[in-house]
Amino acid sequence: MKGQEWYQAKEIADEYDSKRFSRGGQLIDQREKQAVLEALSPVEDKKILEIACGTGRFTAMLASNGADIVGLDISSAMLQQGRQKVRQNGVSNDIEFMRGDAARLPFPDDHFDAVFAMRFFHLAETPAAFLAEMSRVSRTQVFFDTFNRYSTRTIYNWLLPMGSRLYSESEVESLLGRANLTLTDESHDFILPYGFYRQIPGEIASTFRDADTTMGETKVGNLLASVSYWNATVE
């Protein structure tokens, strides 16, 4: 796993949310949460596994909406942040956090109604193995995002300390087929890279986001989008 040591560092975990989802980064957080909720809804009483749950942004949100959720991550430091977050949100009784390896999930076949992963596949050295495991433990649904090969992310990708794997649409479709998953829905967003939004105040970022969204609704914008969301069913 690329950047595994980087993500496990306590100082990275302590500052993860504040560095990525403050200022204009709040718009990224809102969009990602919207994508997860739309894909997995209705979530009430649904048994869900989140792979690479990190600081529990989505885990806490889904528990607040009535999901029965397990969050799994390789980083103890990230999981500690997640536990603090759910205690603050008053949903700690509805969540189980586990430290584990996404390539060897400690669950039986068809154990969850849905399995999802956000901000994960750009780090995966063996994406086919991870996706196969997600498919194995899900009864019905797998949802995940990827960063796109032909997008503005390529401009600064080499600067990232943890590395980043980029995907074309054909690569994702091939991975889905190998994992016995059928694509049911996809969406593409953020022509401007995430790093741009994080550097500017929220009020200024909103103006850029409006223009970004408008451009993203065109064919050209769809092709240049930095991130894609993939929703698939288990065959």
Short mmCIF file of C-alpha atoms in Angstrom, two decimals:
data_model
loop_
_atom_site.label_atom_id
_atom_site.label_comp_id
_atom_site.label_asym_id
_atom_site.label_seq_id
_atom_site.Cartn_x
_atom_site.Cartn_y
_atom_site.Cartn_z
CA MET A 1 0.00 0.00 0.00
CA LYS A 2 1.51 3.31 -1.10
CA GLY A 3 1.90 5.81 1.67
CA GLN A 4 0.89 3.34 4.38
CA GLU A 5 3.52 4.67 6.77
CA TRP A 6 2.59 8.27 5.93
CA TYR A 7 -1.07 7.74 6.88
CA GLN A 8 -0.19 5.89 10.08
CA ALA A 9 1.85 8.76 11.49
CA LYS A 10 0.12 10.34 14.50
CA GLU A 11 0.89 13.90 13.41
CA ILE A 12 -0.78 13.23 10.03
CA ALA A 13 -3.88 11.76 11.68
CA ASP A 14 -4.13 14.63 14.17
CA GLU A 15 -4.18 17.25 11.41
CA TYR A 16 -5.87 15.27 8.63
CA ASP A 17 -9.36 16.79 8.78
CA SER A 18 -8.25 20.33 9.60
CA LYS A 19 -5.80 20.46 6.69
CA ARG A 20 -8.05 18.88 4.08
CA PHE A 21 -11.56 19.93 5.01
CA SER A 22 -11.27 23.48 6.29
CA ARG A 23 -11.39 26.61 4.14
CA GLY A 24 -12.36 25.64 0.60
CA GLY A 25 -11.86 22.00 1.52
CA GLN A 26 -15.25 22.10 3.22
CA LEU A 27 -16.79 21.95 -0.26
CA ILE A 28 -14.91 18.71 -0.92
CA ASP A 29 -16.17 17.22 2.35
CA GLN A 30 -19.75 18.19 1.53
CA ARG A 31 -19.60 16.71 -1.97
CA GLU A 32 -18.06 13.44 -0.84
CA LYS A 33 -20.63 12.99 1.91
CA GLN A 34 -23.41 13.75 -0.57
CA ALA A 35 -22.02 11.11 -2.96
CA VAL A 36 -21.88 8.46 -0.22
CA LEU A 37 -25.38 9.20 1.08
CA GLU A 38 -26.92 9.21 -2.39
CA ALA A 39 -25.26 5.92 -3.30
CA LEU A 40 -26.07 4.02 -0.10
CA SER A 41 -29.50 5.43 0.79
CA PRO A 42 -31.68 4.40 2.45
CA VAL A 43 -29.09 3.63 5.13
CA GLU A 44 -31.32 3.13 8.18
CA ASP A 45 -30.73 -0.35 9.65
CA LYS A 46 -28.48 -1.22 6.72
CA LYS A 47 -25.36 -3.22 7.60
CA ILE A 48 -22.42 -1.33 6.05
CA LEU A 49 -18.65 -1.75 5.98
CA GLU A 50 -16.39 1.22 5.31
CA ILE A 51 -12.92 0.33 4.06
CA ALA A 52 -10.14 2.79 5.00
CA CYS A 53 -12.49 4.73 7.27
CA GLY A 54 -9.69 7.02 8.43
CA THR A 55 -10.92 9.68 10.85
CA GLY A 56 -14.53 8.50 10.61
CA ARG A 57 -16.03 11.30 8.51
CA PHE A 58 -18.41 8.98 6.69
CA THR A 59 -18.69 6.42 9.47
CA ALA A 60 -20.09 8.97 11.90
CA MET A 61 -22.39 10.46 9.27
CA LEU A 62 -23.92 7.09 8.35
CA ALA A 63 -24.36 6.07 11.98
CA SER A 64 -26.17 9.37 12.59
CA ASN A 65 -28.54 8.35 9.80
CA GLY A 66 -29.30 4.98 11.37
CA ALA A 67 -26.80 2.66 9.72
CA ASP A 68 -25.25 -0.34 11.46
CA ILE A 69 -21.67 0.33 10.43
CA VAL A 70 -18.17 -1.06 10.82
CA GLY A 71 -15.18 1.14 10.02
CA LEU A 72 -11.92 -0.61 9.13
CA ASP A 73 -8.52 1.03 8.70
CA ILE A 74 -4.85 0.03 8.79
CA SER A 75 -3.88 3.11 10.82
CA SER A 76 -4.32 3.06 14.60
CA ALA A 77 -3.79 6.83 14.70
CA MET A 78 -6.60 7.44 12.21
CA LEU A 79 -8.93 5.09 14.10
CA GLN A 80 -8.25 7.00 17.31
CA GLN A 81 -9.40 10.18 15.59
CA GLY A 82 -12.50 8.35 14.39
CA ARG A 83 -13.37 7.16 17.89
CA GLN A 84 -13.07 10.70 19.22
CA LYS A 85 -15.30 11.98 16.43
CA VAL A 86 -18.14 9.53 17.04
CA ARG A 87 -18.05 10.14 20.78
CA GLN A 88 -18.42 13.87 20.11
CA ASN A 89 -21.34 13.14 17.76
CA GLY A 90 -23.03 10.84 20.27
CA VAL A 91 -23.12 7.82 17.94
CA SER A 92 -20.32 5.68 19.40
CA ASN A 93 -22.74 2.89 20.33
CA ASP A 94 -23.72 2.46 16.67
CA ILE A 95 -20.21 2.01 15.27
CA GLU A 96 -17.50 -0.62 15.51
CA PHE A 97 -13.98 0.43 14.55
CA MET A 98 -11.47 -2.26 13.59
CA ARG A 99 -7.82 -2.21 12.61
CA GLY A 100 -7.30 -4.50 9.64
CA ASP A 101 -5.99 -5.16 6.16
CA ALA A 102 -8.35 -4.48 3.27
CA ALA A 103 -6.70 -7.26 1.27
CA ARG A 104 -7.74 -9.83 3.90
CA LEU A 105 -11.05 -8.70 5.34
CA PRO A 106 -11.91 -10.52 8.60
CA PHE A 107 -15.52 -11.19 7.63
CA PRO A 108 -17.41 -14.09 6.02
CA ASP A 109 -18.87 -13.94 2.51
CA ASP A 110 -21.99 -11.78 2.02
CA HIS A 111 -21.70 -10.33 5.53
CA PHE A 112 -22.74 -6.74 4.72
CA ASP A 113 -25.55 -5.12 2.75
CA ALA A 114 -23.07 -2.64 1.28
CA VAL A 115 -19.33 -2.01 1.30
CA PHE A 116 -17.70 1.28 0.33
CA ALA A 117 -14.32 2.99 0.25
CA MET A 118 -13.48 6.65 -0.23
CA ARG A 119 -9.98 8.10 -0.76
CA PHE A 120 -8.61 4.56 -0.92
CA PHE A 121 -7.98 3.29 -4.43
CA HIS A 122 -5.46 6.00 -5.27
CA LEU A 123 -3.19 4.26 -2.74
CA ALA A 124 -3.84 0.66 -3.80
CA GLU A 125 -0.92 -1.22 -5.30
CA THR A 126 -3.18 -4.24 -5.96
CA PRO A 127 -6.61 -2.71 -6.65
CA ALA A 128 -8.05 -5.92 -8.11
CA ALA A 129 -7.40 -7.80 -4.86
CA PHE A 130 -8.99 -5.09 -2.74
CA LEU A 131 -12.06 -4.81 -4.94
CA ALA A 132 -12.47 -8.59 -4.98
CA GLU A 133 -12.48 -8.61 -1.17
CA MET A 134 -15.06 -5.82 -1.06
CA SER A 135 -17.24 -7.79 -3.44
CA ARG A 136 -16.82 -11.00 -1.45
CA VAL A 137 -18.12 -9.61 1.84
CA SER A 138 -21.01 -7.61 0.30
CA ARG A 139 -24.41 -9.07 -0.46
CA THR A 140 -25.57 -6.39 -2.84
CA GLN A 141 -23.52 -3.21 -3.30
CA VAL A 142 -19.99 -1.85 -3.63
CA PHE A 143 -19.28 1.87 -3.91
CA PHE A 144 -15.92 3.64 -4.29
CA ASP A 145 -14.16 6.61 -5.84
CA THR A 146 -11.04 6.95 -7.98
CA PHE A 147 -8.85 9.78 -9.20
CA ASN A 148 -8.78 10.10 -12.97
CA ARG A 149 -5.81 9.57 -15.25
CA TYR A 150 -6.79 12.28 -17.75
CA SER A 151 -7.47 15.14 -15.37
CA THR A 152 -5.94 18.15 -13.67
CA ARG A 153 -4.76 15.88 -10.87
CA THR A 154 -1.85 14.83 -13.05
CA ILE A 155 -0.47 18.37 -12.74
CA TYR A 156 0.51 17.99 -9.08
CA ASN A 157 0.26 14.26 -8.53
CA TRP A 158 4.04 13.77 -8.39
CA LEU A 159 4.28 16.24 -5.49
CA LEU A 160 2.09 14.18 -3.15
CA PRO A 161 4.09 12.59 -0.32
CA MET A 162 1.98 9.41 -0.26
CA GLY A 163 1.92 8.81 -4.00
CA SER A 164 -1.26 8.45 -5.99
CA ARG A 165 -2.61 5.98 -8.53
CA LEU A 166 -4.78 7.38 -11.32
CA TYR A 167 -7.35 5.39 -13.31
CA SER A 168 -8.99 5.56 -16.71
CA GLU A 169 -12.63 4.56 -17.10
CA SER A 170 -11.65 1.42 -19.00
CA GLU A 171 -9.36 0.37 -16.14
CA VAL A 172 -12.18 0.71 -13.63
CA GLU A 173 -14.56 -1.25 -15.85
CA SER A 174 -11.98 -4.03 -16.13
CA LEU A 175 -11.54 -4.14 -12.36
CA LEU A 176 -15.29 -4.34 -11.83
CA GLY A 177 -15.61 -7.24 -14.23
CA ARG A 178 -12.80 -9.17 -12.55
CA ALA A 179 -14.49 -8.68 -9.16
CA ASN A 180 -17.89 -9.92 -10.45
CA LEU A 181 -19.42 -6.48 -10.07
CA THR A 182 -21.86 -4.77 -12.42
CA LEU A 183 -21.65 -0.99 -12.76
CA THR A 184 -25.04 0.59 -12.11
CA ASP A 185 -24.14 4.27 -11.85
CA GLU A 186 -21.17 6.60 -12.19
CA SER A 187 -20.57 10.31 -11.79
CA HIS A 188 -17.57 12.58 -12.34
CA ASP A 189 -16.70 15.83 -10.58
CA PHE A 190 -14.09 18.48 -9.71
CA ILE A 191 -12.30 19.77 -12.76
CA LEU A 192 -10.22 21.95 -10.44
CA PRO A 193 -7.99 19.75 -8.25
CA TYR A 194 -8.64 19.29 -4.55
CA GLY A 195 -5.38 21.01 -3.67
CA PHE A 196 -6.62 24.25 -5.23
CA TYR A 197 -9.72 24.39 -3.02
CA ARG A 198 -7.76 23.74 0.15
CA GLN A 199 -5.59 26.79 -0.43
CA ILE A 200 -8.33 29.42 -0.62
CA PRO A 201 -11.00 30.74 1.79
CA GLY A 202 -14.42 29.13 1.67
CA GLU A 203 -16.26 32.19 0.35
CA ILE A 204 -13.87 32.48 -2.60
CA ALA A 205 -13.87 28.73 -3.14
CA SER A 206 -17.67 28.76 -3.50
CA THR A 207 -17.43 31.00 -6.55
CA PHE A 208 -14.91 28.70 -8.19
CA ARG A 209 -17.01 25.71 -7.24
CA ASP A 210 -20.06 27.14 -8.99
CA ALA A 211 -18.04 27.60 -12.18
CA ASP A 212 -16.48 24.16 -11.77
CA THR A 213 -19.90 22.52 -11.42
CA THR A 214 -21.27 24.32 -14.46
CA MET A 215 -18.29 23.25 -16.56
CA GLY A 216 -18.54 19.74 -15.18
CA GLU A 217 -22.02 19.34 -16.61
CA THR A 218 -20.64 19.57 -20.15
CA LYS A 219 -19.06 16.72 -22.14
CA VAL A 220 -15.63 18.33 -21.90
CA GLY A 221 -16.00 18.82 -18.16
CA ASN A 222 -17.00 15.22 -17.72
CA LEU A 223 -13.82 14.09 -19.46
CA LEU A 224 -11.58 16.39 -17.41
CA ALA A 225 -13.07 15.61 -14.00
CA SER A 226 -10.52 14.78 -11.29
CA VAL A 227 -12.62 12.28 -9.36
CA SER A 228 -15.17 9.62 -10.25
CA TYR A 229 -17.74 7.82 -8.08
CA TRP A 230 -18.59 4.23 -9.01
CA ASN A 231 -21.67 2.39 -7.80
CA ALA A 232 -21.87 -1.34 -8.53
CA THR A 233 -23.98 -4.38 -7.65
CA VAL A 234 -22.68 -7.81 -6.74
CA GLU A 235 -23.41 -10.44 -9.38
#
